[in-house]
Coordinates of C-alpha atoms in Angstrom, one line a residue:
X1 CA 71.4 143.7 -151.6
X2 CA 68.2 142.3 -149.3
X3 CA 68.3 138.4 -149.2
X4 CA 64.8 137.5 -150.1
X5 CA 62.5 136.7 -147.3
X6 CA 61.6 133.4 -149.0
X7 CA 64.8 132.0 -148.8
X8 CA 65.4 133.5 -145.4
X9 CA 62.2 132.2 -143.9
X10 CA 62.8 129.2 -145.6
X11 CA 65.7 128.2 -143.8
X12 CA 64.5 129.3 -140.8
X13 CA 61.3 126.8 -141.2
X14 CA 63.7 123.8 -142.0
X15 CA 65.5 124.8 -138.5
X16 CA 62.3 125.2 -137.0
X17 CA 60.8 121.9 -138.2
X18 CA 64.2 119.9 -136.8
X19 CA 64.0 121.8 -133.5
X20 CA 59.6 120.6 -133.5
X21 CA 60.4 117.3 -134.4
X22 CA 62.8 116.6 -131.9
X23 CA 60.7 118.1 -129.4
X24 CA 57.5 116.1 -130.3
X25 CA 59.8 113.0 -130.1
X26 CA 60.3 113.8 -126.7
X27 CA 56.9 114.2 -126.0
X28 CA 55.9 110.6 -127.9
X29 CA 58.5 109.3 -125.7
X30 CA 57.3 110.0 -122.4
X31 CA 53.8 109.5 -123.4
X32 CA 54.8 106.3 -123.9
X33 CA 56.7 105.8 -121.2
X34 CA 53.9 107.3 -118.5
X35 CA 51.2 104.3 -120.7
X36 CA 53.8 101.5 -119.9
X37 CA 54.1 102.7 -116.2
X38 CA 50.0 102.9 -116.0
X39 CA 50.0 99.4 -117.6
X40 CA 52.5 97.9 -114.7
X41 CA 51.4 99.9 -111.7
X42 CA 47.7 100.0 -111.1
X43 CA 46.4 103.2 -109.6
X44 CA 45.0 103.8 -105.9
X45 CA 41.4 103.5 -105.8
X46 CA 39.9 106.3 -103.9
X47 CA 38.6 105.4 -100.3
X48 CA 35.1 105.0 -99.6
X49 CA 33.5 106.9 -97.0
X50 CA 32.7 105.2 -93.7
X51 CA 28.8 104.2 -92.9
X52 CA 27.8 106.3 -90.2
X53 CA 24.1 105.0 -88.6
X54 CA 21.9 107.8 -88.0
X55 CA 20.9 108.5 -84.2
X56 CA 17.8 107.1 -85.1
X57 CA 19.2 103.8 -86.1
X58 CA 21.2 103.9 -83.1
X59 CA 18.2 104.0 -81.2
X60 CA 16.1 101.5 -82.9
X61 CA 19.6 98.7 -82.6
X62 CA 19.7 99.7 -79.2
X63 CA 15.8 99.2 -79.1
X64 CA 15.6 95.8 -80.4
X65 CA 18.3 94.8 -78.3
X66 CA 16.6 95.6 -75.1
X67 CA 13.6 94.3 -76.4
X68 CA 15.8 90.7 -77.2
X69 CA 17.2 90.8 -73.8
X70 CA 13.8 91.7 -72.5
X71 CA 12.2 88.4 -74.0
X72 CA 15.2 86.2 -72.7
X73 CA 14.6 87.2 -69.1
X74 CA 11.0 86.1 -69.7
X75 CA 11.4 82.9 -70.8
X76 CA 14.2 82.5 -67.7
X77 CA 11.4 83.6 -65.6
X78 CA 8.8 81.0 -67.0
X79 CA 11.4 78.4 -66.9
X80 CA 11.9 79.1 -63.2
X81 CA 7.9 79.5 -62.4
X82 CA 7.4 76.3 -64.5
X83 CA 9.8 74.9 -61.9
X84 CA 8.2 76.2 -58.8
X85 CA 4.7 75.6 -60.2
X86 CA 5.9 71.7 -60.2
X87 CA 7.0 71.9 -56.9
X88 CA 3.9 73.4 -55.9
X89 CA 1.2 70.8 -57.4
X90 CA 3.6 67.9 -55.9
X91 CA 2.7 69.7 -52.4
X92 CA -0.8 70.1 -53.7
X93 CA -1.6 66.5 -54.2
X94 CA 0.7 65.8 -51.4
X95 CA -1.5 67.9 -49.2
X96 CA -4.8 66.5 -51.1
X97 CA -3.4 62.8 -50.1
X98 CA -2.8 63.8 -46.1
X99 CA -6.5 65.2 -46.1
X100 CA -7.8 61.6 -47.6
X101 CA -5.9 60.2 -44.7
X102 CA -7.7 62.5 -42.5
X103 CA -11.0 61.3 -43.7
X104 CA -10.3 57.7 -43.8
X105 CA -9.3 58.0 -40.2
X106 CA -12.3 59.8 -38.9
X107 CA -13.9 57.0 -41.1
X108 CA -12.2 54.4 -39.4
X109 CA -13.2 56.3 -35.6
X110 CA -17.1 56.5 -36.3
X111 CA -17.1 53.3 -37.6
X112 CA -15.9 52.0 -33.9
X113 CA -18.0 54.1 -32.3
X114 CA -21.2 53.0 -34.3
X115 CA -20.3 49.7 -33.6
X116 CA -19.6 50.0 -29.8
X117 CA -23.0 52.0 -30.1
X118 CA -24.7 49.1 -31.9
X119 CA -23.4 46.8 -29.4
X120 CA -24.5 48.7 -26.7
X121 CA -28.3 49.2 -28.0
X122 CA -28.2 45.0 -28.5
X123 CA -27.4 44.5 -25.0
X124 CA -30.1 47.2 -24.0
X125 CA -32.5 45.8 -26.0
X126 CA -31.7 41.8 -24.6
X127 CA -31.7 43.5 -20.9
X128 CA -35.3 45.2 -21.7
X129 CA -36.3 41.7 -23.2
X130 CA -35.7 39.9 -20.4
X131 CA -37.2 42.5 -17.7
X132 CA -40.2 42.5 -19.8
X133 CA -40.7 38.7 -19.5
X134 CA -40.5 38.9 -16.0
X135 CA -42.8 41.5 -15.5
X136 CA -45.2 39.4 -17.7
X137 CA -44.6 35.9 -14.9
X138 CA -45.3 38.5 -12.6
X139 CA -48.7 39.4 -13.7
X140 CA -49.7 35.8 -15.2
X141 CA -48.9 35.0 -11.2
X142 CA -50.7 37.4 -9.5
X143 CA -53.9 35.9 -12.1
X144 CA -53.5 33.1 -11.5
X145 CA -53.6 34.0 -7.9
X146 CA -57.1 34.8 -8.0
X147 CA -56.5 38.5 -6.9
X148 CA -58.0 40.0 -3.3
X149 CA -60.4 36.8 -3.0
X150 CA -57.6 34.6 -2.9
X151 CA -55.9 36.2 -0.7
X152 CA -58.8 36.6 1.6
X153 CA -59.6 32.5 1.3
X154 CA -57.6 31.7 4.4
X155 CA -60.1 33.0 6.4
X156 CA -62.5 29.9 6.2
X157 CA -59.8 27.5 7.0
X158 CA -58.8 25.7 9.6
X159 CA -55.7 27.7 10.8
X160 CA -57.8 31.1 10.0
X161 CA -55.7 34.2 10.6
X162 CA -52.4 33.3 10.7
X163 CA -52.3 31.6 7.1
X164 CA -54.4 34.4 6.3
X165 CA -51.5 37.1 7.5
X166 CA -48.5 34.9 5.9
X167 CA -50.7 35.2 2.7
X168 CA -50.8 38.8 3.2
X169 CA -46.8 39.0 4.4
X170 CA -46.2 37.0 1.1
X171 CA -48.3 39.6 -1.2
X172 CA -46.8 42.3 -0.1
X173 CA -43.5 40.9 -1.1
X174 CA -44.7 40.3 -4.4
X175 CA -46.1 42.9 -5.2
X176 CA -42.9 45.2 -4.2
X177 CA -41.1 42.8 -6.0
X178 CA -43.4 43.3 -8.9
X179 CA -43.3 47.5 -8.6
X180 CA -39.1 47.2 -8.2
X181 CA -39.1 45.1 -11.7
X182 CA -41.4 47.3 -13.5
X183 CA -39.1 50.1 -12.1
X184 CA -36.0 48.6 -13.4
X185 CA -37.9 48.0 -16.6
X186 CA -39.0 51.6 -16.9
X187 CA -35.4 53.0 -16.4
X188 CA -33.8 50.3 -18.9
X189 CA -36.3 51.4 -21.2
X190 CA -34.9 55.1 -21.0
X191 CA -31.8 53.5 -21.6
X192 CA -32.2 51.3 -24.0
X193 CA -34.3 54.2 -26.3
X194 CA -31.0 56.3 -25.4
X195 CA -28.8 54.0 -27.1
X196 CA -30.5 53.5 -29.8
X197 CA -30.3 57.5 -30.6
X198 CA -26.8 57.2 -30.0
X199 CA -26.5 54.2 -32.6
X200 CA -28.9 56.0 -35.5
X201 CA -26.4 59.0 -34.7
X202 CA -22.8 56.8 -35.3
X203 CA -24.8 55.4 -38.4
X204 CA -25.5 59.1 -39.5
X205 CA -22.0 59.9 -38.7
X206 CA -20.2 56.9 -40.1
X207 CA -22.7 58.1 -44.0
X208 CA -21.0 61.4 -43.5
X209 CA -17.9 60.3 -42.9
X210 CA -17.6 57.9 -45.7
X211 CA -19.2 60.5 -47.6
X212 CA -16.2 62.9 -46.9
X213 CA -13.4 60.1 -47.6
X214 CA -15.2 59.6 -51.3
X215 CA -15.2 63.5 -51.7
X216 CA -11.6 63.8 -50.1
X217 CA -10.1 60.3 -52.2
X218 CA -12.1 62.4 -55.8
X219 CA -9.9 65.4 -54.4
X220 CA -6.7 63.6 -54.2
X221 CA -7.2 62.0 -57.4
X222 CA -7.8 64.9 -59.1
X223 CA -4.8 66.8 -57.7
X224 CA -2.1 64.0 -59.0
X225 CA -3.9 64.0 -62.2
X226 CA -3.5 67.6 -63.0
X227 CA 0.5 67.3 -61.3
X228 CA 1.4 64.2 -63.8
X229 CA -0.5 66.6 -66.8
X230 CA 1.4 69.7 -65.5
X231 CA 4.4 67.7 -65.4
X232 CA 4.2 66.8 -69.2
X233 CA 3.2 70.7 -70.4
X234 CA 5.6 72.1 -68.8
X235 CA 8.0 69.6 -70.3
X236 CA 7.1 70.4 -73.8
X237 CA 6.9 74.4 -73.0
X238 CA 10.4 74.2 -71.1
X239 CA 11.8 72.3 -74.5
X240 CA 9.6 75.6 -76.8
X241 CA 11.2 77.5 -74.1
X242 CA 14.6 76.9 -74.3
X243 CA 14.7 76.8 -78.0
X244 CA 13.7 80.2 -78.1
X245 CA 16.4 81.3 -76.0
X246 CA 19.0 79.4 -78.3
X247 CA 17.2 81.8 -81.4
X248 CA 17.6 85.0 -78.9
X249 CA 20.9 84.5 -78.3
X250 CA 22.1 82.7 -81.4
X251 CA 22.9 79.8 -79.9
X252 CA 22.7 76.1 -80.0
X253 CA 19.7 74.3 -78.2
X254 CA 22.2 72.3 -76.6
X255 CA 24.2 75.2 -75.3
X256 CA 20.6 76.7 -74.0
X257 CA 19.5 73.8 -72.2
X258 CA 23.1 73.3 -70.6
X259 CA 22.9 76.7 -69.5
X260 CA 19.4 76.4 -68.1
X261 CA 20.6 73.1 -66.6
X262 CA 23.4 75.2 -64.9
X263 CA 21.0 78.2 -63.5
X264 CA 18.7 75.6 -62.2
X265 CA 21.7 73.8 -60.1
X266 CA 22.5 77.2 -59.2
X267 CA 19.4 78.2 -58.0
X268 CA 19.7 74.4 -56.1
X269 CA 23.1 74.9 -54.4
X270 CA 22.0 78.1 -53.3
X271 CA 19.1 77.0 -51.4
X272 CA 20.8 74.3 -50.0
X273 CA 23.7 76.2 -48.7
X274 CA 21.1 77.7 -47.1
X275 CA 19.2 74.9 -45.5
X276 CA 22.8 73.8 -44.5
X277 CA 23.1 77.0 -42.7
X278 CA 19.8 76.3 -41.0
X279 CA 20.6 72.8 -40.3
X280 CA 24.0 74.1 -38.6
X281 CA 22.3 77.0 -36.6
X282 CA 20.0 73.5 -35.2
X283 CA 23.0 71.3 -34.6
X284 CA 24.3 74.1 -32.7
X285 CA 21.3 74.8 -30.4
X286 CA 20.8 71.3 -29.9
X287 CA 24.4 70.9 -28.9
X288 CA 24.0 73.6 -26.5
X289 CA 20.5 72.6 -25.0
X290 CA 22.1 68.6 -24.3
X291 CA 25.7 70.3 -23.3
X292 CA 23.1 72.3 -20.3
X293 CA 21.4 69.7 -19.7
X294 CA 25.0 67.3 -19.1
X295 CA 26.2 70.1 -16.5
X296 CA 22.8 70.6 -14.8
X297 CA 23.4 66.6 -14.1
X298 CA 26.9 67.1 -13.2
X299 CA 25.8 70.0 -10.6
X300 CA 22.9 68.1 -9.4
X301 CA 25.3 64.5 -9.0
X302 CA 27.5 67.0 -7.0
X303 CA 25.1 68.5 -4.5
X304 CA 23.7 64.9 -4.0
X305 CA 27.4 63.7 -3.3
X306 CA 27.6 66.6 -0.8
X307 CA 24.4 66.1 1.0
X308 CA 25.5 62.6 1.0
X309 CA 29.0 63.5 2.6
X310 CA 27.0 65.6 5.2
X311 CA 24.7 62.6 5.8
X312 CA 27.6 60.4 6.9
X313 CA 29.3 62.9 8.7
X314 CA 26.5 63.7 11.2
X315 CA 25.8 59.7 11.4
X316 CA 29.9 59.4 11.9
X317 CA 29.0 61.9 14.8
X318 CA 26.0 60.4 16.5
X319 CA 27.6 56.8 16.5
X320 CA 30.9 58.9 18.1
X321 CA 29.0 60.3 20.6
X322 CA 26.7 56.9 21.3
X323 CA 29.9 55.5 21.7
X324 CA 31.3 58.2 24.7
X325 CA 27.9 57.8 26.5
X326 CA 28.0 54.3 26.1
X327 CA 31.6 53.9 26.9
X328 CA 31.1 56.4 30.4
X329 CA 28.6 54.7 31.5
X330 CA 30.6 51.3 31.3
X331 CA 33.3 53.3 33.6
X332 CA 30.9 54.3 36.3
X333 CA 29.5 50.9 36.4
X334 CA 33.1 49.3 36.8
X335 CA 32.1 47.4 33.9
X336 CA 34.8 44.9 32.3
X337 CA 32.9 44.6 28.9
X338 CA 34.5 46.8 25.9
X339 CA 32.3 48.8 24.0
X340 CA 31.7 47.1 20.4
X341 CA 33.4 49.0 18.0
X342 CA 30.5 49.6 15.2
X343 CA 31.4 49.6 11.4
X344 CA 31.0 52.8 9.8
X345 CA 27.9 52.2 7.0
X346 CA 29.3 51.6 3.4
X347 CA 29.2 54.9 1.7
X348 CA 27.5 54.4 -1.5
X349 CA 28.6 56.1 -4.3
X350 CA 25.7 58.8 -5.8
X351 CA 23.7 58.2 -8.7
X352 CA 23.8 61.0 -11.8
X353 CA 21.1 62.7 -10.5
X354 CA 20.4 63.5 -13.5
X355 CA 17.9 61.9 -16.1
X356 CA 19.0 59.0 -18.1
X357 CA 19.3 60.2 -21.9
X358 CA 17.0 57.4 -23.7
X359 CA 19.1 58.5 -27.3
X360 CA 16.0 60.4 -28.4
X361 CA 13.0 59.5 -29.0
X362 CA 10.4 57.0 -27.9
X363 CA 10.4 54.8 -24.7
X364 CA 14.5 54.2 -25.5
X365 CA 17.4 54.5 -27.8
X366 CA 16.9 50.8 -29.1
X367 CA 12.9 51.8 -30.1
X368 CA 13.9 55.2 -31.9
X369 CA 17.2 53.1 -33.7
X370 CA 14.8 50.7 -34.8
X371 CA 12.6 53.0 -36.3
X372 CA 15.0 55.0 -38.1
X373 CA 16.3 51.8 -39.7
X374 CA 13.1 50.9 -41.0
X375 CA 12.8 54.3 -42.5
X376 CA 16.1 54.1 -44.1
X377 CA 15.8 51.0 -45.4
X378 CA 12.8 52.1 -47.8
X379 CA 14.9 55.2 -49.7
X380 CA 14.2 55.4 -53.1
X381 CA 10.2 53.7 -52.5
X382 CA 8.1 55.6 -55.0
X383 CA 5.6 58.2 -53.1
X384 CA 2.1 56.8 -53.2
X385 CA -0.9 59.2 -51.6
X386 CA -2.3 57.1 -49.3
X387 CA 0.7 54.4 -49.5
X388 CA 1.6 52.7 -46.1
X389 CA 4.4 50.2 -47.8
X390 CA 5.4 47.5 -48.5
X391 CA 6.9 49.1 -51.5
X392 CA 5.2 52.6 -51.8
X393 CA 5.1 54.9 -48.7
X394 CA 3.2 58.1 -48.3
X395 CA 4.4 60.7 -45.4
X396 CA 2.1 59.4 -42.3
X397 CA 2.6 55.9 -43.7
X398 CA 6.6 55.5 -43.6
X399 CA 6.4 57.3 -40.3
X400 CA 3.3 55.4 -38.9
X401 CA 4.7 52.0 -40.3
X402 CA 8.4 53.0 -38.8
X403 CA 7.3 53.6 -35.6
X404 CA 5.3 50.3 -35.5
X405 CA 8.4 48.4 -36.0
X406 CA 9.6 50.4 -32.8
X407 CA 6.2 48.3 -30.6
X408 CA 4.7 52.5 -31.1
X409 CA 1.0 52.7 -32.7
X410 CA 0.8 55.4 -34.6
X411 CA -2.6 56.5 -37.0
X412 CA -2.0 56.5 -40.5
X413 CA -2.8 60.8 -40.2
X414 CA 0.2 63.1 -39.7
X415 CA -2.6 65.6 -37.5
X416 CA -3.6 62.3 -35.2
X417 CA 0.6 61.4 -35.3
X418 CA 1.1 64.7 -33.5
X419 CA -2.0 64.4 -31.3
X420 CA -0.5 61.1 -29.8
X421 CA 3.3 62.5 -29.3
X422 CA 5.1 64.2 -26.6
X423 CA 5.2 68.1 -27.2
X424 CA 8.7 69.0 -28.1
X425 CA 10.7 72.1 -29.0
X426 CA 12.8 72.4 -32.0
X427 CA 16.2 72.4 -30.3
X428 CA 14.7 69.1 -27.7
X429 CA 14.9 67.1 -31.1
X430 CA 16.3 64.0 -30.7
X431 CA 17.1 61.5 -33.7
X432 CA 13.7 59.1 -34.3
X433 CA 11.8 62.9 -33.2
X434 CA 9.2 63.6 -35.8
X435 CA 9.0 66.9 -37.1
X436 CA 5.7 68.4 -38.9
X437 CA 4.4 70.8 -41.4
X438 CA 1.4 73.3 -41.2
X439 CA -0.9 75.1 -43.6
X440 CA -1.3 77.7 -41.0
X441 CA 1.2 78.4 -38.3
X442 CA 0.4 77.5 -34.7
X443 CA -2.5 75.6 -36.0
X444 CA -1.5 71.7 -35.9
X445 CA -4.8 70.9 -37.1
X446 CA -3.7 72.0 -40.6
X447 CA -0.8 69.8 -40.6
X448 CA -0.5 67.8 -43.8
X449 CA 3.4 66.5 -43.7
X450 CA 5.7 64.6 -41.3
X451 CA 9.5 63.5 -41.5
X452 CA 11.3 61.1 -39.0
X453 CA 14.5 63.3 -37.7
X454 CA 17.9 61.6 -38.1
X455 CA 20.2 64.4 -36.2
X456 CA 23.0 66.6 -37.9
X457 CA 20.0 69.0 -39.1
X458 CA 18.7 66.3 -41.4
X459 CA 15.3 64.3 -42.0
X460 CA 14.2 61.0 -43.6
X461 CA 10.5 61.5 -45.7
X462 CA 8.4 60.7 -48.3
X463 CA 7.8 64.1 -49.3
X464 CA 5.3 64.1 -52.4
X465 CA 4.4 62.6 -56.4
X466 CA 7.5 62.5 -58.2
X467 CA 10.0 61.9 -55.3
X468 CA 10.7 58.6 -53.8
X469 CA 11.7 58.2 -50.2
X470 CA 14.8 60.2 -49.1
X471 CA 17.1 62.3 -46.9
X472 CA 16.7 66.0 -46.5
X473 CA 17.9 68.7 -44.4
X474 CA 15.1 69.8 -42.3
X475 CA 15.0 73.3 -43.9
X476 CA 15.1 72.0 -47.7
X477 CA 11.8 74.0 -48.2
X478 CA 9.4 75.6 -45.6
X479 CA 10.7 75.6 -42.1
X480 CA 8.6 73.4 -40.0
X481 CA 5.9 74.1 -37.5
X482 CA 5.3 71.4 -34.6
X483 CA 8.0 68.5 -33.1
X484 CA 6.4 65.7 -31.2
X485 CA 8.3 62.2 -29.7
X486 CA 6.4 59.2 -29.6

């Protein structure tokens, strides 16, 4: 007999349902257990994908930053032109000031020549005076001489003809005398009218002179006005300046202005190593020159000892043989007499033969020492243009003023200062020397600086506005042009 399917599939189910339920149990359970391990453990968040600039960002980055660097080496450039500009007005005025000195002197030279004219033209004029009134007694005498009929008189005298020619003798004298004053007269008129052209002229001369000094003094005036204005722009536009480079860089304005501050001693040290150089290269050829001139001496002292040597030897050799003459003829004569033995003459030791080095320059070492001590004692005197001390100085001043102190008279005009000197070379410099600067070279009548030379390469100068008194080496800027020694 079938077993119902009912039954059958009822059982089955009941089987099924334990065999489900243990399974979904399974399932709840590690469900639950995969929720309590998200709960504890947080997931890995997915990376994100790296920012990649396009080209053309790239290119605009790059851009900018040229651009940034670009501006910075501007501003460095106008720092360092603002710097050189300065430099350049202080040589500006400094030349301005040299030129009023120029004027002042020329000034100073009509003025003695008008007067030495004036005087002249007085004396004429007293000298004309005074031959005038002479010619004048001359006349009033021959009036009151009566004229021909007085001279004629004699004849109905006593002594007749002989008074009458002493008369005549004594006309005649007059009347040359008369013809040699008015001839005198003539020619110191000629003279006198001569000097009184040359006086109007000197007075010309002495308006346009003084005229020039008032247009040159204006000049000079003007030139330090616009340095001392220079000098305050630029000193607000070099503080703008450098506080744009702190933006540009992202720095500090401190950090800037130190680093400007270091680029500018930079810039310093170089040129200085260089003037060094210079100033060695002069110490060397001067060295050389005065080492040459020491052995020329010494050559010169030793062919003067020689001819000196041959000098006594021939004498030695005369006296030698006076002495064998003399001493024969004392033999044939039976003579009892001995010859007197003559000294030998003193030999006298030979001079140098070479020139006596005077320390420099000027008449002597003591003049030139004196005049370098007077220099040095007025370091750190402000520049004045037109200054000639006690307590200001301007180039030609502390140089003019130095030399004085040395008994030398020097013009207060670095042009005139190198008139007045003794040519010199570069390497003939000797300390006390003074050295000068041109506009153009091989002209020295556009010099507008001078310096006293203290040896080693180095100088002592009032160089311009805004430095005082000071030691230099010669080649601290331009290399100089002309050398004189007063």
């Amino acid at each position: 007999m079938r077993t119902p399917s009912r039954v059958a599939s009822g059982k089955r189910d009941t089987g099924t349902g334990k065999t489900g339920r243990a399974l979904l149990s399974g399932v709840l359970a590690v469900s639950l257990a995969g929720t309590m391990a998200l709960i504890t453990v947080p997931a890995q968040a997915d990376p994100k994908p790296p920012v990649i600039p396009s080209q053309s960002t790239v290119d605009a980055a790059r851009k900018a930053a040229a651009a940034k660097a670009a501006q910075v080496a501007a501003i460095e450039q106008q720092l360092a032109g603002a710097g050189a500009r300065l430099e350049q007005l202080g040589l500006q005025a400094a030349k301005a000031g040299e030129l009023y000195n120029g004027a002042m002197y020329r000034l100073q030279q009509a003025q003695s020549e008008a007067k030495s004219a004036a005087d002249r033209a007085d004396r004429a004029e007293k000298r004309l005076a005074a031959q005038r009134q002479q010619i004048g007694r001359f006349a009033a005498a021959t009036y009151q001489g009566g004229g021909d009929l007085a001279q004629i008189g004699p004849l109905f005298t006593a002594d007749g003809p002989q008074q009458l020619l002493d008369s005549a003798g004594a006309a005649r004298s007059v009347s040359q005398a008369m013809q040699g004053s008015y001839l005198r007269y003539t020619a110191s008129q000629v003279v006198t009218n001569a000097f009184k052209l040359q006086k109007d002229q000197a007075v010309t001369k002495v308006k346009a002179a003084t005229e020039e000094a008032a247009k040159a003094k204006a000049a000079a005036e003007a030139a330090e006005a616009e340095q001392r204005s220079a000098v305050a722009a630029i000193a607000v536009q070099r503080k703008q300046q450098i506080a744009q480079l702190a933006t540009l860089r992202n720095t500090s304005v401190q950090v800037a202005e130190q680093r400007q501050r270091g680029l500018e001693e930079l810039a310093r040290q170089r040129a200085a190593a260089l003037a060094a150089k210079k100033a060695e290269e002069l110490r060397k050829r001067i060295a050389a020159r005065e080492a040459a001139e020491r052995a020329e001496a010494a050559r010169e002292a030793r062919a003067e000892a020689a001819r000196e040597a041959a000098r006594e030897a021939r004498a030695e050799a005369a006296r030698k043989a006076r002495e064998e003459r003399e001493h024969k003829n004392n033999n044939n004569d039976n003579s009892s007499k001995k010859p007197v033995k003559k000294q030998p003459p003193k030999k006298q030791r030979p001079g140098t033969g070479g020139k006596r080095d005077d320390g420099g320059s000027g008449r002597n070492s003591r003049g030139a020492r004196a005049a370098i001590d007077f220099a040095l004692a007025q370091i750190g005197d402000p520049y004045v243009w037109a200054a000639a001390g006690p307590n200001a100085w301007d180039c030609s001043g502390l140089t003019m003023q130095a030399w004085r102190r040395a008994g030398v008279r020097l013009p207060h005009y670095s042009v005139a200062q190198y008139e007045q000197t003794k040519r010199i070379s570069e390497d003939e410099l000797r300390p006390g020397d003074l050295i000068f600067w041109s506009e153009t070279p091989g002209d020295p009548g556009t010099i507008f600086h001078v310096a006293m030379y203290l040896g080693g390469g180095r100088m002592v100068h009032a160089p311009r506005t805004g430095r005082p008194v000071t030691i230099d080496s010669v080649y601290y800027w331009e290399d100089p042009d002309f050398f004189g020694r007063p």
